[in-house]
PDB file of C-alpha atoms in Angstrom:
ATOM      1  CA  MET A   1     -54.776  -7.595 114.067  1.00  0.00           C
ATOM      2  CA  ARG A   2     -52.163  -4.903 113.540  1.00  0.00           C
ATOM      3  CA  SER A   3     -52.931  -1.545 115.138  1.00  0.00           C
ATOM      4  CA  ILE A   4     -51.263   1.841 115.399  1.00  0.00           C
ATOM      5  CA  VAL A   5     -51.702   4.346 118.223  1.00  0.00           C
ATOM      6  CA  LEU A   6     -50.922   7.978 117.401  1.00  0.00           C
ATOM      7  CA  THR A   7     -49.590   9.867 120.423  1.00  0.00           C
ATOM      8  CA  LYS A   8     -48.450  13.415 121.045  1.00  0.00           C
ATOM      9  CA  GLY A   9     -46.422  15.114 123.746  1.00  0.00           C
ATOM     10  CA  VAL A  10     -48.024  18.160 125.389  1.00  0.00           C
ATOM     11  CA  PRO A  11     -47.002  20.427 128.259  1.00  0.00           C
ATOM     12  CA  ASP A  12     -47.904  19.126 131.696  1.00  0.00           C
ATOM     13  CA  PHE A  13     -50.687  21.530 132.628  1.00  0.00           C
ATOM     14  CA  SER A  14     -51.091  20.222 136.163  1.00  0.00           C
ATOM     15  CA  GLU A  15     -50.897  22.816 138.903  1.00  0.00           C
ATOM     16  CA  GLY A  16     -47.316  23.646 139.801  1.00  0.00           C
ATOM     17  CA  ALA A  17     -45.832  22.073 136.653  1.00  0.00           C
ATOM     18  CA  VAL A  18     -46.529  24.887 134.190  1.00  0.00           C
ATOM     19  CA  SER A  19     -43.964  27.660 133.778  1.00  0.00           C
ATOM     20  CA  PHE A  20     -44.874  31.090 132.379  1.00  0.00           C
ATOM     21  CA  ASP A  21     -42.741  34.061 131.457  1.00  0.00           C
ATOM     22  CA  GLU A  22     -43.485  37.577 132.712  1.00  0.00           C
ATOM     23  CA  ASP A  23     -45.938  38.147 129.851  1.00  0.00           C
ATOM     24  CA  GLY A  24     -47.960  35.052 130.741  1.00  0.00           C
ATOM     25  CA  HIS A  25     -46.636  32.966 127.831  1.00  0.00           C
ATOM     26  CA  LEU A  26     -45.998  29.263 128.290  1.00  0.00           C
ATOM     27  CA  GLU A  27     -42.315  28.375 128.624  1.00  0.00           C
ATOM     28  CA  ARG A  28     -42.169  24.934 127.008  1.00  0.00           C
ATOM     29  CA  GLY A  29     -38.501  24.470 127.817  1.00  0.00           C
ATOM     30  CA  LYS A  30     -39.248  24.769 131.539  1.00  0.00           C
ATOM     31  CA  THR A  31     -42.522  22.817 131.508  1.00  0.00           C
ATOM     32  CA  PRO A  32     -42.412  18.987 131.547  1.00  0.00           C
ATOM     33  CA  THR A  33     -43.831  17.126 128.530  1.00  0.00           C
ATOM     34  CA  VAL A  34     -46.334  14.316 129.046  1.00  0.00           C
ATOM     35  CA  MET A  35     -48.559  12.209 126.834  1.00  0.00           C
ATOM     36  CA  ASN A  36     -51.623  14.102 125.650  1.00  0.00           C
ATOM     37  CA  PRO A  37     -54.395  13.136 128.122  1.00  0.00           C
ATOM     38  CA  ASN A  38     -56.949  12.409 125.370  1.00  0.00           C
ATOM     39  CA  ASP A  39     -54.510   9.980 123.728  1.00  0.00           C
ATOM     40  CA  LYS A  40     -54.873   7.720 126.752  1.00  0.00           C
ATOM     41  CA  PHE A  41     -58.395   6.801 125.605  1.00  0.00           C
ATOM     42  CA  ALA A  42     -56.964   5.809 122.205  1.00  0.00           C
ATOM     43  CA  VAL A  43     -54.357   3.774 124.071  1.00  0.00           C
ATOM     44  CA  GLU A  44     -57.101   1.990 126.025  1.00  0.00           C
ATOM     45  CA  ALA A  45     -58.985   1.187 122.813  1.00  0.00           C
ATOM     46  CA  ALA A  46     -55.857  -0.264 121.211  1.00  0.00           C
ATOM     47  CA  LEU A  47     -55.142  -2.331 124.325  1.00  0.00           C
ATOM     48  CA  GLN A  48     -58.687  -3.706 124.368  1.00  0.00           C
ATOM     49  CA  THR A  49     -58.297  -4.684 120.703  1.00  0.00           C
ATOM     50  CA  LYS A  50     -54.986  -6.434 121.388  1.00  0.00           C
ATOM     51  CA  VAL A  51     -56.372  -8.312 124.400  1.00  0.00           C
ATOM     52  CA  ARG A  52     -59.485  -9.492 122.560  1.00  0.00           C
ATOM     53  CA  HIS A  53     -58.004 -10.267 119.149  1.00  0.00           C
ATOM     54  CA  GLY A  54     -54.248 -10.573 119.652  1.00  0.00           C
ATOM     55  CA  GLY A  55     -51.827  -9.158 117.132  1.00  0.00           C
ATOM     56  CA  HIS A  56     -49.291  -6.345 117.098  1.00  0.00           C
ATOM     57  CA  VAL A  57     -49.601  -2.737 118.318  1.00  0.00           C
ATOM     58  CA  SER A  58     -47.151   0.056 117.449  1.00  0.00           C
ATOM     59  CA  GLY A  59     -46.964   3.579 118.818  1.00  0.00           C
ATOM     60  CA  ILE A  60     -46.189   6.469 116.450  1.00  0.00           C
ATOM     61  CA  SER A  61     -45.469  10.083 117.312  1.00  0.00           C
ATOM     62  CA  MET A  62     -44.142  13.120 115.470  1.00  0.00           C
ATOM     63  CA  GLY A  63     -41.933  15.507 117.402  1.00  0.00           C
ATOM     64  CA  PRO A  64     -38.488  16.237 118.842  1.00  0.00           C
ATOM     65  CA  PRO A  65     -36.236  13.438 120.163  1.00  0.00           C
ATOM     66  CA  GLY A  66     -37.662  13.913 123.650  1.00  0.00           C
ATOM     67  CA  TYR A  67     -40.979  12.491 122.442  1.00  0.00           C
ATOM     68  CA  ALA A  68     -39.361   9.066 122.785  1.00  0.00           C
ATOM     69  CA  ASP A  69     -40.377   9.333 126.448  1.00  0.00           C
ATOM     70  CA  VAL A  70     -44.000   9.840 125.372  1.00  0.00           C
ATOM     71  CA  LEU A  71     -43.801   6.687 123.251  1.00  0.00           C
ATOM     72  CA  LYS A  72     -42.324   4.828 126.201  1.00  0.00           C
ATOM     73  CA  GLU A  73     -45.269   6.000 128.295  1.00  0.00           C
ATOM     74  CA  ALA A  74     -47.586   4.637 125.603  1.00  0.00           C
ATOM     75  CA  MET A  75     -45.721   1.326 125.637  1.00  0.00           C
ATOM     76  CA  GLU A  76     -46.187   1.039 129.383  1.00  0.00           C
ATOM     77  CA  ALA A  77     -49.892   1.897 129.109  1.00  0.00           C
ATOM     78  CA  VAL A  78     -51.002   0.052 125.966  1.00  0.00           C
ATOM     79  CA  TYR A  79     -48.330  -2.648 125.968  1.00  0.00           C
ATOM     80  CA  THR A  80     -47.163  -1.643 122.480  1.00  0.00           C
ATOM     81  CA  ASP A  81     -44.714  -3.970 120.800  1.00  0.00           C
ATOM     82  CA  ASP A  82     -42.574  -1.182 119.319  1.00  0.00           C
ATOM     83  CA  SER A  83     -42.382   2.582 118.771  1.00  0.00           C
ATOM     84  CA  TYR A  84     -41.783   4.864 115.786  1.00  0.00           C
ATOM     85  CA  LEU A  85     -40.725   8.497 116.122  1.00  0.00           C
ATOM     86  CA  LEU A  86     -40.965  10.876 113.156  1.00  0.00           C
ATOM     87  CA  SER A  87     -38.359  13.464 114.083  1.00  0.00           C
ATOM     88  CA  ASP A  88     -36.450  16.053 112.078  1.00  0.00           C
ATOM     89  CA  ARG A  89     -35.757  19.799 112.209  1.00  0.00           C
ATOM     90  CA  GLU A  90     -37.582  20.085 108.882  1.00  0.00           C
ATOM     91  CA  LEU A  91     -40.773  19.005 110.667  1.00  0.00           C
ATOM     92  CA  ALA A  92     -40.637  21.771 113.283  1.00  0.00           C
ATOM     93  CA  ALA A  93     -43.510  24.288 113.576  1.00  0.00           C
ATOM     94  CA  SER A  94     -45.959  22.045 111.678  1.00  0.00           C
ATOM     95  CA  ASP A  95     -49.634  22.873 111.959  1.00  0.00           C
ATOM     96  CA  THR A  96     -52.239  20.092 111.945  1.00  0.00           C
ATOM     97  CA  TRP A  97     -52.207  19.824 108.148  1.00  0.00           C
ATOM     98  CA  ALA A  98     -48.413  19.464 107.858  1.00  0.00           C
ATOM     99  CA  THR A  99     -48.512  17.045 110.802  1.00  0.00           C
ATOM    100  CA  ALA A 100     -51.166  14.946 109.053  1.00  0.00           C
ATOM    101  CA  ILE A 101     -49.094  14.843 105.861  1.00  0.00           C
ATOM    102  CA  THR A 102     -46.086  13.655 107.862  1.00  0.00           C
ATOM    103  CA  LEU A 103     -48.054  11.060 109.831  1.00  0.00           C
ATOM    104  CA  SER A 104     -49.688   9.688 106.678  1.00  0.00           C
ATOM    105  CA  ALA A 105     -46.224   9.320 105.111  1.00  0.00           C
ATOM    106  CA  GLY A 106     -45.044   7.515 108.228  1.00  0.00           C
ATOM    107  CA  LEU A 107     -48.031   5.163 108.111  1.00  0.00           C
ATOM    108  CA  GLU A 108     -47.426   4.427 104.424  1.00  0.00           C
ATOM    109  CA  LYS A 109     -43.758   3.660 105.125  1.00  0.00           C
ATOM    110  CA  TYR A 110     -44.812   1.451 108.032  1.00  0.00           C
ATOM    111  CA  GLN A 111     -47.127  -0.537 105.765  1.00  0.00           C
ATOM    112  CA  GLU A 112     -44.411  -0.951 103.163  1.00  0.00           C
ATOM    113  CA  GLU A 113     -41.675  -2.033 105.577  1.00  0.00           C
ATOM    114  CA  VAL A 114     -43.400  -3.514 108.648  1.00  0.00           C
ATOM    115  CA  GLY A 115     -46.873  -4.788 107.842  1.00  0.00           C
ATOM    116  CA  ASP A 116     -50.420  -3.975 106.772  1.00  0.00           C
ATOM    117  CA  VAL A 117     -52.335  -1.921 109.342  1.00  0.00           C
ATOM    118  CA  ASP A 118     -55.923  -2.753 110.311  1.00  0.00           C
ATOM    119  CA  ILE A 119     -56.767   0.145 112.642  1.00  0.00           C
ATOM    120  CA  VAL A 120     -55.203   3.488 113.544  1.00  0.00           C
ATOM    121  CA  PHE A 121     -56.299   4.890 116.906  1.00  0.00           C
ATOM    122  CA  ALA A 122     -56.090   8.611 117.652  1.00  0.00           C
ATOM    123  CA  GLY A 123     -57.120  10.823 120.563  1.00  0.00           C
ATOM    124  CA  PHE A 124     -59.958  13.333 120.345  1.00  0.00           C
ATOM    125  CA  LYS A 125     -57.815  16.477 120.538  1.00  0.00           C
ATOM    126  CA  SER A 126     -54.575  17.677 122.077  1.00  0.00           C
ATOM    127  CA  ALA A 127     -54.419  19.605 125.338  1.00  0.00           C
ATOM    128  CA  ASP A 128     -52.368  22.405 123.791  1.00  0.00           C
ATOM    129  CA  GLY A 129     -53.865  23.007 120.304  1.00  0.00           C
ATOM    130  CA  GLU A 130     -57.367  21.590 120.958  1.00  0.00           C
ATOM    131  CA  THR A 131     -58.295  21.587 117.264  1.00  0.00           C
ATOM    132  CA  GLY A 132     -59.235  17.913 116.948  1.00  0.00           C
ATOM    133  CA  GLN A 133     -58.081  18.018 113.317  1.00  0.00           C
ATOM    134  CA  THR A 134     -54.962  15.832 113.120  1.00  0.00           C
ATOM    135  CA  GLY A 135     -56.673  12.420 113.254  1.00  0.00           C
ATOM    136  CA  PRO A 136     -59.358  13.220 110.632  1.00  0.00           C
ATOM    137  CA  GLN A 137     -56.843  14.980 108.366  1.00  0.00           C
ATOM    138  CA  THR A 138     -54.487  11.988 108.503  1.00  0.00           C
ATOM    139  CA  ALA A 139     -57.365   9.643 107.635  1.00  0.00           C
ATOM    140  CA  TRP A 140     -58.271  11.933 104.727  1.00  0.00           C
ATOM    141  CA  ALA A 141     -54.678  11.907 103.463  1.00  0.00           C
ATOM    142  CA  LEU A 142     -54.754   8.086 103.427  1.00  0.00           C
ATOM    143  CA  ASP A 143     -58.316   7.987 102.048  1.00  0.00           C
ATOM    144  CA  TRP A 144     -59.404   5.682 104.890  1.00  0.00           C
ATOM    145  CA  PRO A 145     -62.849   5.585 106.533  1.00  0.00           C
ATOM    146  CA  ILE A 146     -62.975   7.181 109.977  1.00  0.00           C
ATOM    147  CA  VAL A 147     -65.248   6.830 113.013  1.00  0.00           C
ATOM    148  CA  THR A 148     -65.096   9.642 115.566  1.00  0.00           C
ATOM    149  CA  HIS A 149     -66.309  10.125 119.160  1.00  0.00           C
ATOM    150  CA  VAL A 150     -66.081   6.354 119.744  1.00  0.00           C
ATOM    151  CA  ILE A 151     -67.131   5.219 123.236  1.00  0.00           C
ATOM    152  CA  ALA A 152     -67.179   1.436 122.632  1.00  0.00           C
ATOM    153  CA  LEU A 153     -66.025  -0.887 119.871  1.00  0.00           C
ATOM    154  CA  ASP A 154     -65.531  -4.443 118.747  1.00  0.00           C
ATOM    155  CA  ILE A 155     -64.152  -6.065 115.626  1.00  0.00           C
ATOM    156  CA  ASP A 156     -65.220  -8.937 113.414  1.00  0.00           C
ATOM    157  CA  PRO A 157     -61.858 -10.154 112.059  1.00  0.00           C
ATOM    158  CA  ASP A 158     -63.447 -12.607 109.624  1.00  0.00           C
ATOM    159  CA  GLU A 159     -65.740 -10.012 108.041  1.00  0.00           C
ATOM    160  CA  ARG A 160     -63.047  -7.317 108.523  1.00  0.00           C
ATOM    161  CA  ILE A 161     -65.585  -4.938 109.993  1.00  0.00           C
ATOM    162  CA  LEU A 162     -65.358  -2.604 112.958  1.00  0.00           C
ATOM    163  CA  ARG A 163     -68.545  -1.989 114.921  1.00  0.00           C
ATOM    164  CA  ALA A 164     -68.603   1.005 117.204  1.00  0.00           C
ATOM    165  CA  LYS A 165     -70.854   3.083 119.398  1.00  0.00           C
ATOM    166  CA  ARG A 166     -70.235   6.779 119.040  1.00  0.00           C
ATOM    167  CA  LEU A 167     -71.605   9.990 120.446  1.00  0.00           C
ATOM    168  CA  VAL A 168     -73.477  12.054 117.887  1.00  0.00           C
ATOM    169  CA  GLU A 169     -71.579  15.331 117.584  1.00  0.00           C
ATOM    170  CA  GLY A 170     -70.177  14.762 121.059  1.00  0.00           C
ATOM    171  CA  ASP A 171     -73.655  14.698 122.641  1.00  0.00           C
ATOM    172  CA  VAL A 172     -73.658  12.279 125.575  1.00  0.00           C
ATOM    173  CA  ASP A 173     -77.461  11.908 125.274  1.00  0.00           C
ATOM    174  CA  GLU A 174     -77.436  10.595 121.688  1.00  0.00           C
ATOM    175  CA  ILE A 175     -75.514   7.445 120.734  1.00  0.00           C
ATOM    176  CA  GLU A 176     -75.443   5.688 117.379  1.00  0.00           C
ATOM    177  CA  THR A 177     -74.017   2.324 116.309  1.00  0.00           C
ATOM    178  CA  VAL A 178     -71.975   2.325 113.115  1.00  0.00           C
ATOM    179  CA  GLU A 179     -69.865  -0.058 111.041  1.00  0.00           C
ATOM    180  CA  ALA A 180     -66.699   0.588 109.071  1.00  0.00           C
ATOM    181  CA  PRO A 181     -64.559  -1.677 106.887  1.00  0.00           C
ATOM    182  CA  LEU A 182     -60.946  -2.316 107.824  1.00  0.00           C
ATOM    183  CA  PRO A 183     -58.524  -0.637 107.528  1.00  0.00           C
ATOM    184  CA  CYS A 184     -59.978   2.412 109.240  1.00  0.00           C
ATOM    185  CA  PHE A 185     -59.291   5.245 111.674  1.00  0.00           C
ATOM    186  CA  VAL A 186     -60.836   5.407 115.133  1.00  0.00           C
ATOM    187  CA  VAL A 187     -60.920   8.649 117.123  1.00  0.00           C
ATOM    188  CA  THR A 188     -61.877   7.876 120.703  1.00  0.00           C
ATOM    189  CA  ASP A 189     -64.041  10.121 122.842  1.00  0.00           C
ATOM    190  CA  PRO A 190     -63.126  10.902 126.482  1.00  0.00           C
ATOM    191  CA  GLU A 191     -66.235   8.849 127.385  1.00  0.00           C
ATOM    192  CA  PHE A 192     -64.586   5.674 125.997  1.00  0.00           C
ATOM    193  CA  GLU A 193     -64.432   2.819 128.512  1.00  0.00           C
ATOM    194  CA  PRO A 194     -62.697  -0.506 127.738  1.00  0.00           C
ATOM    195  CA  THR A 195     -64.449  -3.718 128.743  1.00  0.00           C
ATOM    196  CA  TYR A 196     -62.921  -7.069 129.660  1.00  0.00           C
ATOM    197  CA  ARG A 197     -65.886  -9.287 130.497  1.00  0.00           C
ATOM    198  CA  LYS A 198     -64.205 -12.653 129.939  1.00  0.00           C
ATOM    199  CA  ALA A 199     -61.773 -14.107 132.456  1.00  0.00           C
ATOM    200  CA  SER A 200     -59.503 -15.061 129.550  1.00  0.00           C
ATOM    201  CA  HIS A 201     -59.291 -11.402 128.543  1.00  0.00           C
ATOM    202  CA  ARG A 202     -58.298 -10.337 132.033  1.00  0.00           C
ATOM    203  CA  LEU A 203     -55.667 -13.065 132.196  1.00  0.00           C
ATOM    204  CA  THR A 204     -54.318 -12.032 128.792  1.00  0.00           C
ATOM    205  CA  ARG A 205     -54.060  -8.428 129.944  1.00  0.00           C
ATOM    206  CA  LYS A 206     -52.137  -9.518 133.036  1.00  0.00           C
ATOM    207  CA  ARG A 207     -49.716 -11.560 130.923  1.00  0.00           C
ATOM    208  CA  LEU A 208     -49.176  -8.690 128.491  1.00  0.00           C
ATOM    209  CA  ARG A 209     -48.436  -6.333 131.371  1.00  0.00           C
ATOM    210  CA  ALA A 210     -45.611  -8.566 132.604  1.00  0.00           C
ATOM    211  CA  GLU A 211     -44.138  -8.866 129.098  1.00  0.00           C
ATOM    212  CA  THR A 212     -44.311  -5.119 128.563  1.00  0.00           C
ATOM    213  CA  GLU A 213     -42.502  -4.244 131.776  1.00  0.00           C
ATOM    214  CA  GLU A 214     -39.424  -5.991 130.405  1.00  0.00           C
ATOM    215  CA  ARG A 215     -39.806  -4.390 126.971  1.00  0.00           C
ATOM    216  CA  ALA A 216     -40.351  -0.857 128.301  1.00  0.00           C
ATOM    217  CA  ALA A 217     -37.245  -1.108 130.475  1.00  0.00           C
ATOM    218  CA  ASP A 218     -35.285  -1.438 127.203  1.00  0.00           C
ATOM    219  CA  HIS A 219     -37.412   0.980 125.183  1.00  0.00           C
ATOM    220  CA  ASP A 220     -34.562   2.288 123.024  1.00  0.00           C
ATOM    221  CA  GLU A 221     -34.120  -1.209 121.601  1.00  0.00           C
ATOM    222  CA  HIS A 222     -37.698  -1.096 120.316  1.00  0.00           C
ATOM    223  CA  LEU A 223     -37.628   2.488 118.992  1.00  0.00           C
ATOM    224  CA  THR A 224     -37.216   3.390 115.313  1.00  0.00           C
ATOM    225  CA  THR A 225     -36.688   7.021 114.260  1.00  0.00           C
ATOM    226  CA  TRP A 226     -37.539   8.220 110.765  1.00  0.00           C
ATOM    227  CA  SER A 227     -36.339  11.566 109.411  1.00  0.00           C
ATOM    228  CA  GLN A 228     -37.775  13.755 106.671  1.00  0.00           C
ATOM    229  CA  VAL A 229     -35.400  12.054 104.205  1.00  0.00           C
ATOM    230  CA  ASP A 230     -36.507   8.596 105.366  1.00  0.00           C
ATOM    231  CA  LEU A 231     -40.110   9.595 104.758  1.00  0.00           C
ATOM    232  CA  ASN A 232     -39.278  11.089 101.327  1.00  0.00           C
ATOM    233  CA  LEU A 233     -41.193  14.277 102.144  1.00  0.00           C
ATOM    234  CA  ASP A 234     -40.906  17.486 100.146  1.00  0.00           C
ATOM    235  CA  PRO A 235     -39.780  20.268 102.563  1.00  0.00           C
ATOM    236  CA  ASP A 236     -42.291  22.631 100.932  1.00  0.00           C
ATOM    237  CA  TYR A 237     -45.178  20.529 102.265  1.00  0.00           C
ATOM    238  CA  ILE A 238     -44.054  19.975 105.859  1.00  0.00           C
ATOM    239  CA  GLY A 239     -42.933  22.021 108.832  1.00  0.00           C
ATOM    240  CA  LEU A 240     -43.532  25.766 108.845  1.00  0.00           C
ATOM    241  CA  ASP A 241     -43.363  26.085 105.029  1.00  0.00           C
ATOM    242  CA  GLY A 242     -46.082  23.474 104.601  1.00  0.00           C
ATOM    243  CA  SER A 243     -48.383  24.898 107.285  1.00  0.00           C
ATOM    244  CA  PRO A 244     -51.183  27.079 105.877  1.00  0.00           C
ATOM    245  CA  THR A 245     -52.580  27.943 109.316  1.00  0.00           C
ATOM    246  CA  ILE A 246     -52.222  31.584 110.362  1.00  0.00           C
ATOM    247  CA  VAL A 247     -52.621  32.264 114.091  1.00  0.00           C
ATOM    248  CA  SER A 248     -54.005  35.774 114.551  1.00  0.00           C
ATOM    249  CA  SER A 249     -53.672  35.806 118.336  1.00  0.00           C
ATOM    250  CA  VAL A 250     -53.043  33.587 121.340  1.00  0.00           C
ATOM    251  CA  ASP A 251     -54.703  33.946 124.705  1.00  0.00           C
ATOM    252  CA  PRO A 252     -52.303  33.286 127.570  1.00  0.00           C
ATOM    253  CA  ILE A 253     -53.096  30.360 129.836  1.00  0.00           C
ATOM    254  CA  PRO A 254     -54.299  31.788 133.156  1.00  0.00           C
ATOM    255  CA  LYS A 255     -52.052  31.147 136.097  1.00  0.00           C
ATOM    256  CA  ALA A 256     -53.383  29.127 138.966  1.00  0.00           C
ATOM    257  CA  PRO A 257     -54.209  31.241 142.019  1.00  0.00           C
ATOM    258  CA  SER A 258     -51.251  31.410 144.373  1.00  0.00           C
ATOM    259  CA  GLU A 259     -53.409  31.944 147.475  1.00  0.00           C
ATOM    260  CA  ARG A 260     -56.713  30.597 148.687  1.00  0.00           C
ATOM    261  CA  GLU A 261     -59.039  32.372 151.058  1.00  0.00           C
ATOM    262  CA  ALA A 262     -59.736  30.620 154.344  1.00  0.00           C
ATOM    263  CA  THR A 263     -62.067  31.421 157.203  1.00  0.00           C
ATOM    264  CA  MET A 264     -60.657  30.719 160.641  1.00  0.00           C
ATOM    265  CA  VAL A 265     -63.138  29.177 163.086  1.00  0.00           C
ATOM    266  CA  ASP A 266     -62.556  28.937 166.812  1.00  0.00           C
ATOM    267  CA  PRO A 267     -63.526  25.424 167.961  1.00  0.00           C
ATOM    268  CA  GLY A 268     -64.902  27.011 171.116  1.00  0.00           C
ATOM    269  CA  ASP A 269     -67.351  29.193 169.167  1.00  0.00           C
ATOM    270  CA  GLU A 270     -70.523  27.086 169.177  1.00  0.00           C
ATOM    271  CA  ASP A 271     -72.411  29.265 166.694  1.00  0.00           C
ATOM    272  CA  ALA A 272     -69.548  29.265 164.194  1.00  0.00           C
ATOM    273  CA  MET A 273     -69.033  25.500 164.550  1.00  0.00           C
ATOM    274  CA  SER A 274     -72.755  24.943 164.020  1.00  0.00           C
ATOM    275  CA  GLU A 275     -72.536  26.826 160.712  1.00  0.00           C
ATOM    276  CA  VAL A 276     -69.578  24.679 159.637  1.00  0.00           C
ATOM    277  CA  LEU A 277     -71.456  21.501 160.564  1.00  0.00           C
ATOM    278  CA  GLU A 278     -74.519  22.655 158.653  1.00  0.00           C
ATOM    279  CA  GLU A 279     -72.436  23.266 155.512  1.00  0.00           C
ATOM    280  CA  MET A 280     -70.621  19.915 155.761  1.00  0.00           C
ATOM    281  CA  GLN A 281     -73.623  17.666 156.480  1.00  0.00           C
ATOM    282  CA  PRO A 282     -74.781  17.343 152.817  1.00  0.00           C
ATOM    283  CA  PHE A 283     -71.300  16.158 151.808  1.00  0.00           C
ATOM    284  CA  ALA A 284     -71.209  13.665 154.662  1.00  0.00           C
ATOM    285  CA  ALA A 285     -74.555  12.259 153.484  1.00  0.00           C
ATOM    286  CA  GLU A 286     -73.221  11.843 149.912  1.00  0.00           C
ATOM    287  CA  ALA A 287     -70.120  10.041 151.204  1.00  0.00           C
ATOM    288  CA  GLY A 288     -72.354   7.689 153.217  1.00  0.00           C
ATOM    289  CA  ASP A 289     -74.397   6.847 150.120  1.00  0.00           C
TER     290      ASP A 289
END
């Protein structure tokens, strides 16, 4: 099996890591970049596939040179064999459509120069844009079948069929089982959970982890960067010029509260301590369960 994991770098939105200017706008240059949280479920799906069926897994991302760190993070998490970064000034300011065009060109070049791809894994949506469009648009550009909201999957390599359980329109109460021919796209849902029931699978995962630690320590040796020229992309169809999306307005991300209210209780005040005990008892019961 040969798989691809699409990853994206997003601002680290954890408390204390996000920097805003005086108007409440995100300052990307002062905010650390991390792997998109939803991509980690795609990473887990690719790892499960590699553990169960063997093969080769590559990570691909489109972005500035600093996204190499995101690909390294993917290598450490999914045990990818190599990384590919699509990076060029001509690609800057791409919307989801221009990004999908670029990624599809990268995947086509990969198939021509590296090997035929069986599955492309993508996350549900990014933490910054939250459109959920890039994966489906890339699949459309390649004319590949796509299965979205995947929460479990397995593959029949002989029949070249992927079988998956997916949430119906993201509804956790309704699950359907579907099949898709390979090659195909898989968009994982945040409810995805990998399974390693066999001891051989768990041993394989342990072995792959040890091999990857050595590879990730020398990540630059396993990184290939492709420019707009390498991808043979028309500048009119990528970057800002190739992005038809018009953003009418942007709501600033609310700042985390700088202070929290606290009620001081004198340990010697029996009535006040009784109230505290009464409030805490339900939580203590849950912890005991």
